[in-house]
One Martini backbone bead per residue (centre of mass of N, CA, C, O) as a GRO file, in nm:
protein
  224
    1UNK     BB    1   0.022  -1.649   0.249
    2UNK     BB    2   0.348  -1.618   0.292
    3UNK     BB    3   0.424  -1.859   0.163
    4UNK     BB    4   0.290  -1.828  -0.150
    5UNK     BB    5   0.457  -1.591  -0.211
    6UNK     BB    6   0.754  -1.743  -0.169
    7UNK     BB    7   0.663  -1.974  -0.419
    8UNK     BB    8   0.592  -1.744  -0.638
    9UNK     BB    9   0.882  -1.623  -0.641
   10UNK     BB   10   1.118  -1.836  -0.660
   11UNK     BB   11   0.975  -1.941  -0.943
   12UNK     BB   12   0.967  -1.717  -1.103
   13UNK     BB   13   1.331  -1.657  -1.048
   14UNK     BB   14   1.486  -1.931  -1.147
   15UNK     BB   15   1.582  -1.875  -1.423
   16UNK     BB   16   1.704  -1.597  -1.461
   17UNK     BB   17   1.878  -1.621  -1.239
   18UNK     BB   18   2.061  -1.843  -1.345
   19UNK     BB   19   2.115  -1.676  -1.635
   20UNK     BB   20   2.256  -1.460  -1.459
   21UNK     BB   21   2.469  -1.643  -1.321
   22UNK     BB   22   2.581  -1.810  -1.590
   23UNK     BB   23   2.735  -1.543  -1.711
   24UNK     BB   24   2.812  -1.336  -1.481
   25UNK     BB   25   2.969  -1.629  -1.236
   26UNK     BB   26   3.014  -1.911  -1.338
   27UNK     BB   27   2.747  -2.116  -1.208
   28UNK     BB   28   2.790  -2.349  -0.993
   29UNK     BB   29   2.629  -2.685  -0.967
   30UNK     BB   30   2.644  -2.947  -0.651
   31UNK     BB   31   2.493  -3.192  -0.481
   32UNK     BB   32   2.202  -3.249  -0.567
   33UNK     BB   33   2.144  -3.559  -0.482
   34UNK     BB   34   2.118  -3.504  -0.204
   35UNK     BB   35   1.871  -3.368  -0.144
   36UNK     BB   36   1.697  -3.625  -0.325
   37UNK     BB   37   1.688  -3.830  -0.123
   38UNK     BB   38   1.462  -3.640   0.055
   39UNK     BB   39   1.161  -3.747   0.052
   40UNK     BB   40   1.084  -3.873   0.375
   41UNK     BB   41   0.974  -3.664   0.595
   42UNK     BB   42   0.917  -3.520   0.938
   43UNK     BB   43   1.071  -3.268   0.837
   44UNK     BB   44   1.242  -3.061   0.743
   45UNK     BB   45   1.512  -2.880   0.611
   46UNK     BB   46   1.851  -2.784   0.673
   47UNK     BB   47   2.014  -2.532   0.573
   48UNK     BB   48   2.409  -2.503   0.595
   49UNK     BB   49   2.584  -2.177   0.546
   50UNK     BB   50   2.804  -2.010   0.423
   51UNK     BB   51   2.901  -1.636   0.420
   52UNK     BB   52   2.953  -1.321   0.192
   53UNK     BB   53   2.695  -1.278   0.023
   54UNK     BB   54   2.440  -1.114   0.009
   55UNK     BB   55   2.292  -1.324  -0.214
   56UNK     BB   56   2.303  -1.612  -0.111
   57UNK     BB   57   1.966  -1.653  -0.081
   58UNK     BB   58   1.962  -1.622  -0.418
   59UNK     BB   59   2.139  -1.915  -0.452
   60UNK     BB   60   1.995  -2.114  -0.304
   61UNK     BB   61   1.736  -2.107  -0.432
   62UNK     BB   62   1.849  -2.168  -0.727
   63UNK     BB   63   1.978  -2.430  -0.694
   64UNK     BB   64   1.733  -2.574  -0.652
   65UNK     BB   65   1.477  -2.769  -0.748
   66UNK     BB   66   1.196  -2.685  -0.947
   67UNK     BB   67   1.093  -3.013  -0.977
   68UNK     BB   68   0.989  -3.003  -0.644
   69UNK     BB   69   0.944  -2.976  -0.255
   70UNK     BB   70   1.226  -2.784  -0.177
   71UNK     BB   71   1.030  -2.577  -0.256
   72UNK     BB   72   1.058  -2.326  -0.064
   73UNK     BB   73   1.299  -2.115   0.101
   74UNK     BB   74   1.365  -2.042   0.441
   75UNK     BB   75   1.514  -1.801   0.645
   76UNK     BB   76   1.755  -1.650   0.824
   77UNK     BB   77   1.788  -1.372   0.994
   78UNK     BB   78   1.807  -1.054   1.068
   79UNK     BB   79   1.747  -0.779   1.205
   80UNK     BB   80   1.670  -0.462   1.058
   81UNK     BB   81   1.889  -0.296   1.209
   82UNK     BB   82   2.128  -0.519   1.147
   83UNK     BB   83   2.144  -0.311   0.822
   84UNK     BB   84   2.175   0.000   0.830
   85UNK     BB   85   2.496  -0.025   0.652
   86UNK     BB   86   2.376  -0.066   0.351
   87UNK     BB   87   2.175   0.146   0.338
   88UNK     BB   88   1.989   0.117   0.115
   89UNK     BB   89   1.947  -0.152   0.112
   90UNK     BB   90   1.794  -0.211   0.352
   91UNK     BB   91   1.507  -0.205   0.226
   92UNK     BB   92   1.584  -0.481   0.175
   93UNK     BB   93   1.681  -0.674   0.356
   94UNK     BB   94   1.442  -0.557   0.621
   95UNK     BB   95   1.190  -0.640   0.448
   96UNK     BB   96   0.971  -0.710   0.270
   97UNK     BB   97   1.115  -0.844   0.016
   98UNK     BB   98   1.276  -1.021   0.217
   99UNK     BB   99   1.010  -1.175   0.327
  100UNK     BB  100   0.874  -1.279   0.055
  101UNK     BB  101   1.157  -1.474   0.011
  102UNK     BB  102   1.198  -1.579   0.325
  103UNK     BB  103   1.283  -1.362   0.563
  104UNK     BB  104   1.335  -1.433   0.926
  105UNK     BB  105   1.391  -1.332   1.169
  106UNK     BB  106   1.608  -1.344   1.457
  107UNK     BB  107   1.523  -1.284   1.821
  108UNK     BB  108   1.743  -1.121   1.952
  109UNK     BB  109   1.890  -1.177   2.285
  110UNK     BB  110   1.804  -1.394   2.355
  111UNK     BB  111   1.821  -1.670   2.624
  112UNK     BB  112   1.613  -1.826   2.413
  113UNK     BB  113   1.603  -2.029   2.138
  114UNK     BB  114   1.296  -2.067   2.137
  115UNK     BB  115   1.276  -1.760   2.074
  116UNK     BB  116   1.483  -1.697   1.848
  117UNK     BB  117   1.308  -1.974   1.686
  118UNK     BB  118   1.006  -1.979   1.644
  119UNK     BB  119   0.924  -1.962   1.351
  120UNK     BB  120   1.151  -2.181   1.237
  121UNK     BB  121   1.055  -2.445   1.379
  122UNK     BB  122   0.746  -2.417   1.260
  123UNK     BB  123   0.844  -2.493   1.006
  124UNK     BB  124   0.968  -2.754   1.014
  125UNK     BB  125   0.683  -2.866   1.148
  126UNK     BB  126   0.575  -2.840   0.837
  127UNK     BB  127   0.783  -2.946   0.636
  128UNK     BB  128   0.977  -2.687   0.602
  129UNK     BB  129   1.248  -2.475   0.478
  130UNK     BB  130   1.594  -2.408   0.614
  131UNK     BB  131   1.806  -2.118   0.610
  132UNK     BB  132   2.140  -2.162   0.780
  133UNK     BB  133   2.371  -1.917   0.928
  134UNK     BB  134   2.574  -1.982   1.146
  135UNK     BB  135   2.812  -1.749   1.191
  136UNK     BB  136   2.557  -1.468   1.157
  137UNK     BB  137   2.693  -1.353   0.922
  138UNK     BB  138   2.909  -1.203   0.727
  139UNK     BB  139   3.250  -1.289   0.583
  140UNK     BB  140   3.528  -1.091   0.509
  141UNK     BB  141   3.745  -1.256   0.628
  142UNK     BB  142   3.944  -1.545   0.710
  143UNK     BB  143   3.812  -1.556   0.972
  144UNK     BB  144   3.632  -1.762   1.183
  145UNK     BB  145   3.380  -1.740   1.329
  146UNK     BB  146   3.177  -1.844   1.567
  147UNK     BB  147   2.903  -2.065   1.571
  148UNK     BB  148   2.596  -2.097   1.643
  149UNK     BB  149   2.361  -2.292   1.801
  150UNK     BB  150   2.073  -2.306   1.640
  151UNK     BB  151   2.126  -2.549   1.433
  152UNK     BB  152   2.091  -2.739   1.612
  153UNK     BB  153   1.815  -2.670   1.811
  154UNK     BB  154   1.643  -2.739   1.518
  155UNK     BB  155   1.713  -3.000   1.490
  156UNK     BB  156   1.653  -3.150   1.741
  157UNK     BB  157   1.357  -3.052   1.794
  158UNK     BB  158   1.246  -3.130   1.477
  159UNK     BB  159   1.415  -3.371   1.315
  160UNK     BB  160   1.637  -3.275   1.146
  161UNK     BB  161   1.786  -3.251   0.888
  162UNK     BB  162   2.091  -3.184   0.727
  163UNK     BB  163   2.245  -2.941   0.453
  164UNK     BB  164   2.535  -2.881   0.365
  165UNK     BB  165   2.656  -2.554   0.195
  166UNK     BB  166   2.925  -2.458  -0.035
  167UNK     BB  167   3.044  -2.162  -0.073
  168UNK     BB  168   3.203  -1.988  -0.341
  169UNK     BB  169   3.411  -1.712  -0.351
  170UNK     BB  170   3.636  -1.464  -0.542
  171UNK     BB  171   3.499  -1.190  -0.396
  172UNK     BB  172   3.388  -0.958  -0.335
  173UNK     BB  173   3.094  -0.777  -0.359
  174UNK     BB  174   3.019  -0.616  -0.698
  175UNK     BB  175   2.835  -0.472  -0.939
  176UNK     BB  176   3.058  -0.415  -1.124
  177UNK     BB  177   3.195  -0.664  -1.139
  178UNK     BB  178   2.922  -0.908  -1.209
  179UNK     BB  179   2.929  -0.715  -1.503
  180UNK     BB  180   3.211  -0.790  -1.596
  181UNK     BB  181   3.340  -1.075  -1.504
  182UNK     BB  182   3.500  -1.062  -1.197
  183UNK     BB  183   3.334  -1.298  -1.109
  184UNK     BB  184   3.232  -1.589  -0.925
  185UNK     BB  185   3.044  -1.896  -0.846
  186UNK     BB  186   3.001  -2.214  -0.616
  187UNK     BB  187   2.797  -2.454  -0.537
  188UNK     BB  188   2.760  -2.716  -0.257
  189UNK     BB  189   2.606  -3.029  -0.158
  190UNK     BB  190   2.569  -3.229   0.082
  191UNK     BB  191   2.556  -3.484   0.272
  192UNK     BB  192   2.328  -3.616   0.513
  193UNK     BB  193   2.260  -3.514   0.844
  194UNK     BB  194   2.280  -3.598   1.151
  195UNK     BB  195   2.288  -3.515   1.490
  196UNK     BB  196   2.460  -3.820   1.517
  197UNK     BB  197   2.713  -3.730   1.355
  198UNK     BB  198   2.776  -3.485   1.538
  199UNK     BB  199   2.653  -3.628   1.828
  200UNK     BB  200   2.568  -3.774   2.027
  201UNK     BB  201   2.276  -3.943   2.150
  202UNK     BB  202   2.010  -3.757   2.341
  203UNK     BB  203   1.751  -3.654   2.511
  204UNK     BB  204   1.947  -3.373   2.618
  205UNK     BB  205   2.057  -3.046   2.485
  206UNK     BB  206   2.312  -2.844   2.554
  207UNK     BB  207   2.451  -2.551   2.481
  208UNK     BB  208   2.714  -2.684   2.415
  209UNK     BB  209   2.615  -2.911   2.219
  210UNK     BB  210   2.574  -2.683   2.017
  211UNK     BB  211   2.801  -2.550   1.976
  212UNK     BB  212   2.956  -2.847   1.863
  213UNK     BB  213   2.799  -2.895   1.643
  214UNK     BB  214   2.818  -2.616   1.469
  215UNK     BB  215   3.138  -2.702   1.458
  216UNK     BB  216   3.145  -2.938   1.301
  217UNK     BB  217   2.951  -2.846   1.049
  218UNK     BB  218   3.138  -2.646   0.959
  219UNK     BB  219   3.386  -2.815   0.893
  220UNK     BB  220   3.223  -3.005   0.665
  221UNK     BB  221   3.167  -2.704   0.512
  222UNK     BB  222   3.506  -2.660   0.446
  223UNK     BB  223   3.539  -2.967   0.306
  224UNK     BB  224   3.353  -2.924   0.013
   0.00000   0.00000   0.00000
């Protein structure tokens, strides 16, 4: 039932925002066209992007085509705990609302990344579509933290394409800022990769090659 409120809200929600980041973000998108290369697919695609502004996943879901089957895009989040920080906003962060937006915590601590990403696998091979920031943060300096092995992973045992993503953004995000039209962003869409554009294939990948694939990866999405 959370899937069919994930894309009755994404969809509800998709002319709005956009009218409402193109006056006050100057929010430009491109290669769209690359998304929809991807007609027939035996598992979901995976959109992978640099992260840097809380409203992110709220970027890229409204950039995605209205009339396509690429909506709705559920995310990779951090647990409720890992929001804190953010004050009231929290409450919209690790809750219901960023869940009903398509946001499942992933399940950190593990050992184990089938356990730390088991129900973003489930969806991927339900043929649904999953965003995640291999970073694992939002990236607030010029320092690139080491991005997280979980992106390969989930290409890996789902066989899903990966869809690079790269996000500009003109300086941190302020509401007042925002609303003065002090900020800008705009978002790109790269041409579709498979695992073995990233890494020779194999027919098991250890947790070293998912490194080295996230790792080159983000590369791809900082050349965007």
């Amino acid at each position: 039932m959370l899937i069919y409120i994930t894309e009755l809200l994404q969809r509800l929600v998709w002319l709005p925002i956009r009218v409402l980041f193109f006056i006050f973000l100057h929010y430009r998108v491109s290669g769209v066209g690359n998304v929809l290369l991807l007609k027939r697919r035996k598992a979901g695609i995976i959109f992978a992007s640099n992260h840097a502004w809380e409203l992110d996943p709220i970027f890229i879901a409204s950039a995605l085509p209205f009339f396509s089957n690429v909506l709705p895009l559920f995310f990779v989040s951090l647990p409720a705990s890992e929001y804190k920080h953010l004050g009231p906003w929290a409450f919209i962060a690790g809750g219901s609302i960023f869940k009903a937006w398509g946001a499942y915590p992933a399940l950190i601590g593990q050992q184990d990344l089938s356990k730390t990403l088991a129900h973003h696998l489930r969806l991927l091979q339900k043929r649904k579509n999953v965003c995640i920031f291999p970073e694992g943060m939002l990236r607030r300096a010029a320092l690139y933290p080491p991005p997280k092995p979980g992106v390969s992973y989930l290409a890996a045992e789902a066989g899903a394409t990966i869809i690079p993503v790269r996000l500009r953004h003109s300086g941190p995000f302020s509401a007042g800022k925002f609303f003065t039209w002090r900020l800008s962003m705009s978002l790109t869409f790269g041409k579709p990769l498979a695992l073995c554009d990233l890494i020779q294939e194999k027919t098991v990948y250890t947790l070293e090659d998912h490194r080295l694939v996230a790792h080159r990866l983000m590369e791809k999405i900082r050349d965007l």
